[in-house]
mmCIF file of C-alpha atoms in Angstrom:
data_model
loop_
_atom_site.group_PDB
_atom_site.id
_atom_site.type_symbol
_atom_site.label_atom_id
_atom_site.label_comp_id
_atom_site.label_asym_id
_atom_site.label_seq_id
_atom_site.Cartn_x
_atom_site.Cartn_y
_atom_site.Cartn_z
ATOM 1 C CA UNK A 1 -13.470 22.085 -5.753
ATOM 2 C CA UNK A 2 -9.985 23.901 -5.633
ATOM 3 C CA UNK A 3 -6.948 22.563 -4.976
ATOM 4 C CA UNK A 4 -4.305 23.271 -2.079
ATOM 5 C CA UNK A 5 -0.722 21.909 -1.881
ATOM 6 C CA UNK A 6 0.665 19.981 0.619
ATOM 7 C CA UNK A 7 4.255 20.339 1.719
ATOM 8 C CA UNK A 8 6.683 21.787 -1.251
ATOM 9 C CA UNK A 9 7.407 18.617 -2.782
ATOM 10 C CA UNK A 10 4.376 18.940 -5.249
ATOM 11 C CA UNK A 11 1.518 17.428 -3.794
ATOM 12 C CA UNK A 12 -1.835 18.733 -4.772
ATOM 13 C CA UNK A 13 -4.754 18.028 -3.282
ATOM 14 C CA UNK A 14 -8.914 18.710 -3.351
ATOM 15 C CA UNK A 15 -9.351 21.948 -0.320
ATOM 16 C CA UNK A 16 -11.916 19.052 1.043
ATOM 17 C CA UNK A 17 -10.330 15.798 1.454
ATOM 18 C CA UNK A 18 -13.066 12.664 3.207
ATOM 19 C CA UNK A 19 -12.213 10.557 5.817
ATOM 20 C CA UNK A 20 -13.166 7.184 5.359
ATOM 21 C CA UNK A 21 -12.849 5.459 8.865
ATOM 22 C CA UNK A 22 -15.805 5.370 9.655
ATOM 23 C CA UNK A 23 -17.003 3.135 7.103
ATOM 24 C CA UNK A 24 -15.512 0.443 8.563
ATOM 25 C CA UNK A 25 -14.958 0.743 12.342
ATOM 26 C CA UNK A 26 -15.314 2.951 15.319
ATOM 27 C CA UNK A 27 -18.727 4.334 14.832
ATOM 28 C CA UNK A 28 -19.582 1.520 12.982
ATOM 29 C CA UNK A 29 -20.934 -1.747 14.750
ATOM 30 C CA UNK A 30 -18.094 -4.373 13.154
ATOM 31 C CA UNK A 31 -21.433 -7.302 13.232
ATOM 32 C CA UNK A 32 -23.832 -5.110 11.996
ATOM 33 C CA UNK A 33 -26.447 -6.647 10.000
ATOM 34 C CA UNK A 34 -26.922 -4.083 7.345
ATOM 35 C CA UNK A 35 -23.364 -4.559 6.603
ATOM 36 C CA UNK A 36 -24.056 -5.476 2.774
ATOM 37 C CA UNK A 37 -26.142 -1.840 2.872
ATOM 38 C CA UNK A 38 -23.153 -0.161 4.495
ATOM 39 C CA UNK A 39 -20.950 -0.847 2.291
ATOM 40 C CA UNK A 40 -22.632 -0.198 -0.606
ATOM 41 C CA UNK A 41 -23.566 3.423 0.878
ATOM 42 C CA UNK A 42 -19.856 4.117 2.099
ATOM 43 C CA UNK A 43 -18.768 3.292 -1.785
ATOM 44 C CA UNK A 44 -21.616 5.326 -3.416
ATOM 45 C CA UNK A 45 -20.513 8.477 -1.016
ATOM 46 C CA UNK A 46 -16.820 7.702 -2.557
ATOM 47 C CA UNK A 47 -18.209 7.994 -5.511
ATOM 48 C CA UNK A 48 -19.734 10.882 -5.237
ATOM 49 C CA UNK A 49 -16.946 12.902 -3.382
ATOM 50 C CA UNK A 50 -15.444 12.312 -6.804
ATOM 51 C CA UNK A 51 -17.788 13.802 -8.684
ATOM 52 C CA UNK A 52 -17.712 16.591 -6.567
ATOM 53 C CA UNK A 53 -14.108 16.831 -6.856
ATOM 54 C CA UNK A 54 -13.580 16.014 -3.503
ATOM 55 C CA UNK A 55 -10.869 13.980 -4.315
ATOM 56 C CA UNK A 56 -8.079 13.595 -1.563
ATOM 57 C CA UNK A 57 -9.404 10.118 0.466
ATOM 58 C CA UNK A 58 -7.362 9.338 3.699
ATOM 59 C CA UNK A 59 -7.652 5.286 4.980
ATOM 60 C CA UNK A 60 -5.357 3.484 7.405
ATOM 61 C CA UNK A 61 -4.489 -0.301 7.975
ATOM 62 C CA UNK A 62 -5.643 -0.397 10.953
ATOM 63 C CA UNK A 63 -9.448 0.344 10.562
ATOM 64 C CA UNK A 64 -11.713 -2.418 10.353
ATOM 65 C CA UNK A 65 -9.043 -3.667 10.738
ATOM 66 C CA UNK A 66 -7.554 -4.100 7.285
ATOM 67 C CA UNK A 67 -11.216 -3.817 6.017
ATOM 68 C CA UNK A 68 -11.342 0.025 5.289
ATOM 69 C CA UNK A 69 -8.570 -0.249 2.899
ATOM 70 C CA UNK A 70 -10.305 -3.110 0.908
ATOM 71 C CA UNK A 71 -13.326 -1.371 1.249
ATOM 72 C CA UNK A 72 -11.921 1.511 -0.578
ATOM 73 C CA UNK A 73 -9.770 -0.030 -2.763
ATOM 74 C CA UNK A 74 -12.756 -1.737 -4.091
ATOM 75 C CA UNK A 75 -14.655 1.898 -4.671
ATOM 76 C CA UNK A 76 -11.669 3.325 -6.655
ATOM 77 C CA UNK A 77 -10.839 -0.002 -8.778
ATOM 78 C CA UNK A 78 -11.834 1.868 -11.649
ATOM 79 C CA UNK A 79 -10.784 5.142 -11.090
ATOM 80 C CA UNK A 80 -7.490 4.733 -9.581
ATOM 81 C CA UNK A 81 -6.376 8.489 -11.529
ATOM 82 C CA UNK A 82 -8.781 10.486 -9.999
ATOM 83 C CA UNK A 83 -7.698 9.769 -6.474
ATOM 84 C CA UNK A 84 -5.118 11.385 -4.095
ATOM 85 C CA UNK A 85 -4.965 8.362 -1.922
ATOM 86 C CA UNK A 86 -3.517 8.321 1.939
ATOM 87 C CA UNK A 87 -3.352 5.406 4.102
ATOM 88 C CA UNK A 88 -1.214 4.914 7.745
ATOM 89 C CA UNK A 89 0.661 2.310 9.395
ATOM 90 C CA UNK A 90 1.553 1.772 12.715
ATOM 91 C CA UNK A 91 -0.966 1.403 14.857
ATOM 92 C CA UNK A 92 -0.874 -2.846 14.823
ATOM 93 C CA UNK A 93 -4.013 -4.748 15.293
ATOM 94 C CA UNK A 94 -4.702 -8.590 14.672
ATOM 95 C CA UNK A 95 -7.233 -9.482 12.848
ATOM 96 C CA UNK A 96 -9.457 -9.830 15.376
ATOM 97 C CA UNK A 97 -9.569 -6.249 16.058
ATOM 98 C CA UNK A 98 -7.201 -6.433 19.547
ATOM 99 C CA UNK A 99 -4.882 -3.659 20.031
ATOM 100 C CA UNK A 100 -0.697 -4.733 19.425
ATOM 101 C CA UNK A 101 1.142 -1.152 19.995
ATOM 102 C CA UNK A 102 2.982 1.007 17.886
ATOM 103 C CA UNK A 103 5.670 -0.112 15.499
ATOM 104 C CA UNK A 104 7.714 1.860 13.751
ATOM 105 C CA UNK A 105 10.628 -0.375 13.105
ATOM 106 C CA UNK A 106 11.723 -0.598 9.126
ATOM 107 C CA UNK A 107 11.393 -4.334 8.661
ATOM 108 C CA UNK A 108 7.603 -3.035 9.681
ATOM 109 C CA UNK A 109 7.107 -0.304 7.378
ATOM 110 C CA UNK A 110 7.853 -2.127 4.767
ATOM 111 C CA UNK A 111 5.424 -5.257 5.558
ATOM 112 C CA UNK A 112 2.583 -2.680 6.291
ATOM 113 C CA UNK A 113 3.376 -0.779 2.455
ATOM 114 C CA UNK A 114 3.091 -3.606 0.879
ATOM 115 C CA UNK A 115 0.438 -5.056 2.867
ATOM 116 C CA UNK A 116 -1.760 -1.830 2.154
ATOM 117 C CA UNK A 117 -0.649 -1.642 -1.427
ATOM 118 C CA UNK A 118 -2.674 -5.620 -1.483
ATOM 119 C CA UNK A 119 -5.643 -4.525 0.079
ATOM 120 C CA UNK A 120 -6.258 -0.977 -1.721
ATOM 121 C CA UNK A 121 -5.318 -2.819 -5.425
ATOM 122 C CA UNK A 122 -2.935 -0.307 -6.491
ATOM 123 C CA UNK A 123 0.857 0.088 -7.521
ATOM 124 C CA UNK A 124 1.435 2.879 -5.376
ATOM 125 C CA UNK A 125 0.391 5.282 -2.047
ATOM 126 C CA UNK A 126 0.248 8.691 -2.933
ATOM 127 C CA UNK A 127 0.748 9.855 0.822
ATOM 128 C CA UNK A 128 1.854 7.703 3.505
ATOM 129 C CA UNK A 129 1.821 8.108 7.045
ATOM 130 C CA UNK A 130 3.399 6.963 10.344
ATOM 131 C CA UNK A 131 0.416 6.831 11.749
ATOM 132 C CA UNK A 132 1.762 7.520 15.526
ATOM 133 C CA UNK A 133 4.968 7.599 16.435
ATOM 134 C CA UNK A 134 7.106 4.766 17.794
ATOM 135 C CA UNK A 135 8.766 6.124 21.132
ATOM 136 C CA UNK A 136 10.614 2.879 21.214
ATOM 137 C CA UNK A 137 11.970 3.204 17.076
ATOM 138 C CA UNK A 138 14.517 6.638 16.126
ATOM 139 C CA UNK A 139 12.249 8.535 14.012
ATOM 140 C CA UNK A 140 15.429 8.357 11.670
ATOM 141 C CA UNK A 141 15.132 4.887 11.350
ATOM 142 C CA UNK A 142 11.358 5.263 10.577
ATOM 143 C CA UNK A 143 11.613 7.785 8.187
ATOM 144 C CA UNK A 144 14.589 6.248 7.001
ATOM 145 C CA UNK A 145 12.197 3.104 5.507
ATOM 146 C CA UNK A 146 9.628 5.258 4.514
ATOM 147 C CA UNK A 147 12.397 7.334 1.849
ATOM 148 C CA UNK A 148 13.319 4.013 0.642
ATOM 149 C CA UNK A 149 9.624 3.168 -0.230
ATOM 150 C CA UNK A 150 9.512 6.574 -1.981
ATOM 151 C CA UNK A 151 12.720 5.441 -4.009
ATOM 152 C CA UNK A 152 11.217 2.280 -4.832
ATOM 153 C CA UNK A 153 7.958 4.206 -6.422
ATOM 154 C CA UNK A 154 5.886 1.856 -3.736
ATOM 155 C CA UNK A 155 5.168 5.438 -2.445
ATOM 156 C CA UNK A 156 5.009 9.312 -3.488
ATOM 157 C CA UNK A 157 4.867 11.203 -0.568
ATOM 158 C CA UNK A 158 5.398 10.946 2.804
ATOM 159 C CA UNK A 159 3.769 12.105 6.271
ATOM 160 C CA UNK A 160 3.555 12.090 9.672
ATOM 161 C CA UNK A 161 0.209 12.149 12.365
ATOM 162 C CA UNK A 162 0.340 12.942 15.801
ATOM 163 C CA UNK A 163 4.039 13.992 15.984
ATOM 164 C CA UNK A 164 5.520 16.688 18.140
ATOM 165 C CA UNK A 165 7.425 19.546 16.895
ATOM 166 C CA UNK A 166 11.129 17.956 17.692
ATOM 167 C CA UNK A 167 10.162 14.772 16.136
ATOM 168 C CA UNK A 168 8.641 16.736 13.001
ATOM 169 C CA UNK A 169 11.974 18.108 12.521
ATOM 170 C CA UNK A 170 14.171 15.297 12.891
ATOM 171 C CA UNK A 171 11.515 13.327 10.515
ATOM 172 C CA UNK A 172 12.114 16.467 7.902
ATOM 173 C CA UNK A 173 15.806 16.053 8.288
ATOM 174 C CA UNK A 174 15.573 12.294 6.991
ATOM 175 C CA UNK A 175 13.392 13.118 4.092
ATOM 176 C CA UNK A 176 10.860 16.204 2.886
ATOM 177 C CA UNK A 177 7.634 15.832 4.633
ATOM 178 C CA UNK A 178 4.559 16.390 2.488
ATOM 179 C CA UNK A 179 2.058 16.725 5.177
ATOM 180 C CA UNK A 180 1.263 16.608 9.156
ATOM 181 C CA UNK A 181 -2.237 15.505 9.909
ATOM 182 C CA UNK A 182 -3.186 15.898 13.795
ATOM 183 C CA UNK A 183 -6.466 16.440 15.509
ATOM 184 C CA UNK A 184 -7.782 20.521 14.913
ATOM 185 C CA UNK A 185 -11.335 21.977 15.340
ATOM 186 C CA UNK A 186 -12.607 24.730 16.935
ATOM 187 C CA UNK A 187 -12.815 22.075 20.179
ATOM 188 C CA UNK A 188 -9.498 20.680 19.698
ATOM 189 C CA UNK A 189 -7.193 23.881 18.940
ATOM 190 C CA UNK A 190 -3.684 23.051 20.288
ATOM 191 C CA UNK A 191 -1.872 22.784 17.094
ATOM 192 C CA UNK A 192 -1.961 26.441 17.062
ATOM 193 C CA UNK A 193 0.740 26.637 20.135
ATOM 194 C CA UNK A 194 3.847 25.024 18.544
ATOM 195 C CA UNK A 195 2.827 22.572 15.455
ATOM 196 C CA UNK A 196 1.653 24.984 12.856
ATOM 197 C CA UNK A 197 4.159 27.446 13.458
ATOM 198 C CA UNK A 198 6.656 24.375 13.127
ATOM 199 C CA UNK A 199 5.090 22.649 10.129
ATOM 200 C CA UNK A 200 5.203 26.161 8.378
ATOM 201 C CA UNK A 201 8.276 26.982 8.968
ATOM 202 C CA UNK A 202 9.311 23.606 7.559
ATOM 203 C CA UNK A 203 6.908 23.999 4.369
ATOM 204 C CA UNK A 204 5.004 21.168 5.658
ATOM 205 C CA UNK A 205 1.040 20.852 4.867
ATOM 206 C CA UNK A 206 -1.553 20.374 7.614
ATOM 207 C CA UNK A 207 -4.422 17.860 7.191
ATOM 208 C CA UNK A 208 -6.729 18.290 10.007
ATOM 209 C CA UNK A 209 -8.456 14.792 11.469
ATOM 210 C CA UNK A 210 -11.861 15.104 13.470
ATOM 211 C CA UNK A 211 -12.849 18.631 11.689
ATOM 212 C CA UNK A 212 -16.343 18.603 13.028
ATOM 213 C CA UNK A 213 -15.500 17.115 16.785
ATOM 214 C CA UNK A 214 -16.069 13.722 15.807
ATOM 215 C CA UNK A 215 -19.187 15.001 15.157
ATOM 216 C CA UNK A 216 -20.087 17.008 18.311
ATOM 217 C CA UNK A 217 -19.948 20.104 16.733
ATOM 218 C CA UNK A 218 -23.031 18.971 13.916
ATOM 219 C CA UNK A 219 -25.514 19.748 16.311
ATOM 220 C CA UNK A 220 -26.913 16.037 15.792
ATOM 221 C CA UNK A 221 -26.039 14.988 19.491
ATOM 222 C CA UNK A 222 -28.035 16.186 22.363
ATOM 223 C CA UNK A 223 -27.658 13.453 24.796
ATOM 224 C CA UNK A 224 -24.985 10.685 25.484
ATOM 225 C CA UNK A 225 -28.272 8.056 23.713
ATOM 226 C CA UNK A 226 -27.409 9.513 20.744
ATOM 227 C CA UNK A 227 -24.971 7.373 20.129
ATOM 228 C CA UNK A 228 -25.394 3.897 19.161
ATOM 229 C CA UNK A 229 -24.243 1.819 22.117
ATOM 230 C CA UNK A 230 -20.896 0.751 20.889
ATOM 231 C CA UNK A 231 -19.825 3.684 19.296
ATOM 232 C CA UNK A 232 -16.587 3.463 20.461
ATOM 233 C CA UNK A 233 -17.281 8.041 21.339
ATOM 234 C CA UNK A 234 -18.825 6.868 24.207
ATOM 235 C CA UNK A 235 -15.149 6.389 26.281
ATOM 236 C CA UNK A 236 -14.084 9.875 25.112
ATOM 237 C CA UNK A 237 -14.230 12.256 27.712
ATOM 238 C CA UNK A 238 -15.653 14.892 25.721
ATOM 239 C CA UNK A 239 -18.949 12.783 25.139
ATOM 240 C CA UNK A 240 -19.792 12.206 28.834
ATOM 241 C CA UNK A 241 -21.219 13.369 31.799
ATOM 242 C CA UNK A 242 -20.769 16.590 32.613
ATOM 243 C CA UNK A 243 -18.238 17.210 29.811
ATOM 244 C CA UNK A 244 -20.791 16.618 27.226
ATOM 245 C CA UNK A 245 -23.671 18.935 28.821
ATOM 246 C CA UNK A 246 -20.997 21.682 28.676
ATOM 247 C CA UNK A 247 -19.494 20.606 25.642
ATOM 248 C CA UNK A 248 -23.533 21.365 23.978
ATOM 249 C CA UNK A 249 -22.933 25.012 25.428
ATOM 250 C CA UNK A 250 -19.970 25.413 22.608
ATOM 251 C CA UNK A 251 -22.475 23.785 20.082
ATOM 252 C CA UNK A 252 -25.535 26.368 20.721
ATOM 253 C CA UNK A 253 -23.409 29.088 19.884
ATOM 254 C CA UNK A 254 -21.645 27.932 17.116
ATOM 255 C CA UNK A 255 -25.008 27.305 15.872
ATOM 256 C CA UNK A 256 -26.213 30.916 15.960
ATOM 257 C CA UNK A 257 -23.312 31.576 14.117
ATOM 258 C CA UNK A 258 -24.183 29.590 11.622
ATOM 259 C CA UNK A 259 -28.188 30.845 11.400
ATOM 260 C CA UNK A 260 -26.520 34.028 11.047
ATOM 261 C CA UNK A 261 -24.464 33.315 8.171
ATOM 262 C CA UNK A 262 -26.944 30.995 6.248
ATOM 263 C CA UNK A 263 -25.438 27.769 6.714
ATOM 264 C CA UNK A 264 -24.969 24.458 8.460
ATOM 265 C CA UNK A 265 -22.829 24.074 11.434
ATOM 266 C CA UNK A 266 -20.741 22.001 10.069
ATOM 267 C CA UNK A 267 -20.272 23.859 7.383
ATOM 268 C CA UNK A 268 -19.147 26.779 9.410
ATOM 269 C CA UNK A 269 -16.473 24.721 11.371
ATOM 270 C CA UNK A 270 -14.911 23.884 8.277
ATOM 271 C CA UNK A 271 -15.165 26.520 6.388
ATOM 272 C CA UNK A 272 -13.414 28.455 9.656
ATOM 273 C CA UNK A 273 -10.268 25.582 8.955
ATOM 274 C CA UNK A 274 -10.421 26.649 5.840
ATOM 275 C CA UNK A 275 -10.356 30.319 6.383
ATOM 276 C CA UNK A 276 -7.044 29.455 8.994
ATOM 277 C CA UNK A 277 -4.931 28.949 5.680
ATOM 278 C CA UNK A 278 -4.298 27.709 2.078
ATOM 279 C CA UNK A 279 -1.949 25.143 3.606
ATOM 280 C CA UNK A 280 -4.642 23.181 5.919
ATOM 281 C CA UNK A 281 -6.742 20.683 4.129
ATOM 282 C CA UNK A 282 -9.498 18.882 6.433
ATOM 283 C CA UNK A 283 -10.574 15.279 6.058
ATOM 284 C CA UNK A 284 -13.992 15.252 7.552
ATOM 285 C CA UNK A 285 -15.314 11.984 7.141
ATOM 286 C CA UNK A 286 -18.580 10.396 6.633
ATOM 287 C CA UNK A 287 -19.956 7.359 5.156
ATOM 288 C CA UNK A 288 -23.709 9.003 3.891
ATOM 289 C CA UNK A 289 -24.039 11.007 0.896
ATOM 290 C CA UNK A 290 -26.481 13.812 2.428
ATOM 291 C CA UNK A 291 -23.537 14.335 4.858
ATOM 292 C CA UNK A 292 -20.602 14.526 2.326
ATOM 293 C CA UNK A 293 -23.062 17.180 0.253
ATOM 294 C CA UNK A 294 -23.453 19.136 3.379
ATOM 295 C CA UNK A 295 -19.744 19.240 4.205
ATOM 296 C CA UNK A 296 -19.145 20.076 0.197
ATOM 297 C CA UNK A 297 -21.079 23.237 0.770
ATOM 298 C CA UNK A 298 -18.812 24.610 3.552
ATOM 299 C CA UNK A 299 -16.225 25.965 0.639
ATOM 300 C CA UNK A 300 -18.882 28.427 -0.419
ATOM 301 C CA UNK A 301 -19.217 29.928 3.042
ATOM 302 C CA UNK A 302 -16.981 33.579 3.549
ATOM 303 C CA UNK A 303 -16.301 34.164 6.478
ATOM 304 C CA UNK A 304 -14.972 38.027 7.413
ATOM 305 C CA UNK A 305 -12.532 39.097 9.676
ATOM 306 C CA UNK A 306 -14.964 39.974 12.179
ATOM 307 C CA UNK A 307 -16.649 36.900 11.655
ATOM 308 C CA UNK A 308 -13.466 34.894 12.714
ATOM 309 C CA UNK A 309 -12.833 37.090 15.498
ATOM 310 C CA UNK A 310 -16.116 35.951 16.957
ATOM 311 C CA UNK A 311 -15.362 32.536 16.468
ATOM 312 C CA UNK A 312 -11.974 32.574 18.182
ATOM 313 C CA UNK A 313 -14.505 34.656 21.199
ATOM 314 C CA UNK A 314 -17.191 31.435 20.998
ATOM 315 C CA UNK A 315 -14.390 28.774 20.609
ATOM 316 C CA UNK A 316 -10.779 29.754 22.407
ATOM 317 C CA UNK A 317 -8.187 27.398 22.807
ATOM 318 C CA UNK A 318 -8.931 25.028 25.428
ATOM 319 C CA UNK A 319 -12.703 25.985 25.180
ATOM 320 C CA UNK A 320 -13.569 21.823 25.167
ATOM 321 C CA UNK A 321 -14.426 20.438 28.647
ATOM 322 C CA UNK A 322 -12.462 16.911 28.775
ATOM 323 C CA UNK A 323 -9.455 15.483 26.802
ATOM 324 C CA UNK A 324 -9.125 14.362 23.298
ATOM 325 C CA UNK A 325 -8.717 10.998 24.270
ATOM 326 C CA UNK A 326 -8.931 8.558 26.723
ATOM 327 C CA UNK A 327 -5.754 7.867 29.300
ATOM 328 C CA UNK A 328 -4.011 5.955 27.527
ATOM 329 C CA UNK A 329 -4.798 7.476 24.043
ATOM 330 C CA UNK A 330 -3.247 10.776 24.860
ATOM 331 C CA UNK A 331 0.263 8.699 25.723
ATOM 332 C CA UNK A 332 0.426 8.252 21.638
ATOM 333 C CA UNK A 333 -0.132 11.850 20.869
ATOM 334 C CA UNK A 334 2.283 14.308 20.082
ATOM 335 C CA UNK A 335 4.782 11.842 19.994
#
């Protein structure tokens, strides 16, 4: 696996990093009684995304919550070196999963650093993210904390997710950032308007979230039953009525594409990310092994000009029926 850099401050990373959310929470059922199993499967896939060289692993406090971090800090115990580790903070939930806002405020960053240093066993985060921004909190002042946890070696790099082009530049004024990770597929294509061009004028990496569509764009999901009943994908808008049946109309085609060139759909979507730059590094995420092979594989897929030309004719900006988020989700991007 090759490596990219992220931002100009010296991060290097695996071209592939995995997400590991969904481990622990969202399209995971949190009283599942093959939890034991689960867990044992979501560390044996982190293990083998480091064999693979797959090496970059993005977390957050918030899923589980607070469990995801354990759950990986418990996989990487013993190789702690090998890692590029990312985790978030600001997205507040209790411990019994409710939703508290967004805080940004410094006393906050700090108790969330050191609260996700605990949980993942380690001295130090290599890349740390405000996980959305805090309307109510200057990004200064945010930023501001982070640079001291940076100076205190709690903390190597720093990021933002889901932060709008003004805020990315005040946030860069404060302190280098390495990397912005927001939302980008060939569904979810916005970033291309005004945060790219910003984050690369500002030497700032891009670490794309939801690669595959949250998993639309595998091909695995044909009807709304799909989905286990409280995957929480059921509220998005993409993944219902109407919206989903034209949503599969996207899919079909991307998967002739893919016939065409040999490989998987998934491995065509990101291997298209890939082919969009050396500074974009996606985090697909997945907790089974057979999955994190498949995804592995889209690195070997070449893709031609006239290849990407007929994706950008398949999958335009805008081309997904429904927003990225619910309501009151979309009030915390871009922020």
């Amino acid at each position: 696996m090759a490596t990219r850099r992220l931002g100009t401050q010296g991060l290097a990373v695996s071209e592939l990093g995995l997400g590991c959310m969904g481990m622990s929470d969202f399209y995971t059922a949190t009283d599942s009684p093959d939890g034991a199993r689960s867990e044992k499967e979501s560390i044996a896939t982190i293990h083998r995304a480091i064999e693979l060289g797959i090496t970059f692993l993005d977390t957050a406090d918030m899923y589980g919550p607070f469990r995801n971090e354990e759950l990986v800090g418990r996989a990487i115990h013993d190789r702690r070196d090998k890692v590029v580790l990312a985790t978030k903070f600001g997205n507040v939930r209790g411990e019994d999963g409710s939703y508290l806002g967004i805080n940004g405020s410094p006393e906050y960053v700090r108790k969330a650093c050191d609260a996700s240093l605990r949980r993942l066993k380690t001295d130090v985060i290599d890349l740390y993210y405000q996980h959305r921004v805090d309307r109510a909190t200057p990004i200064e002042e945010t930023v501001g904390a982070m640079a001291e946890l940076v100076k205190a070696g709690k903390v190597r790099y720093l990021g933002l997710s889901e932060a709008s082009p003004a805020t990315i530049r005040r946030a860069q004024a404060v302190h280098p950032i390495s990397a912005l990770q927001t939302e980008y597929s060939l569904w979810s294509r916005e970033p291309e308007d005004e945060i790219l061009p910003t984050v690369r004028e500002l030497g700032i990496g891009f670490v794309p979230y939801s690669p595959l569509g949250r998993g639309f764009l595998t091909g695995r999901f044909r009807t709304i039953d799909d989905l286990p009943a409280d995957d929480y994908r059921r509220n998005s808008p993409r993944f219902q009525g109407a919206n989903f049946r034209k949503n599969l109309d996207l899919v079909k085609l991307v998967e002739q594409l893919a016939t065409e060139k040999g490989c998987t759909p998934s491995q065509l979507a990101l291997a298209w990310l890939l082919h969009r730059g050396d500074d974009i590094v996606p985090i697909p995420g997945t907790k089974r092994v057979r999955y994190l092979e498949e995804n592995a594989g889209a690195r070997d897929v070449r893709l031609t000009a006239q290849d990407m030309k007929r994706i950008d004719a398949i999958a335009p900006v805008g081309v997904a029926a429904g927003s990225r988020y619910p309501e009151q989700g979309m009030k915390t991007v871009n922020g």
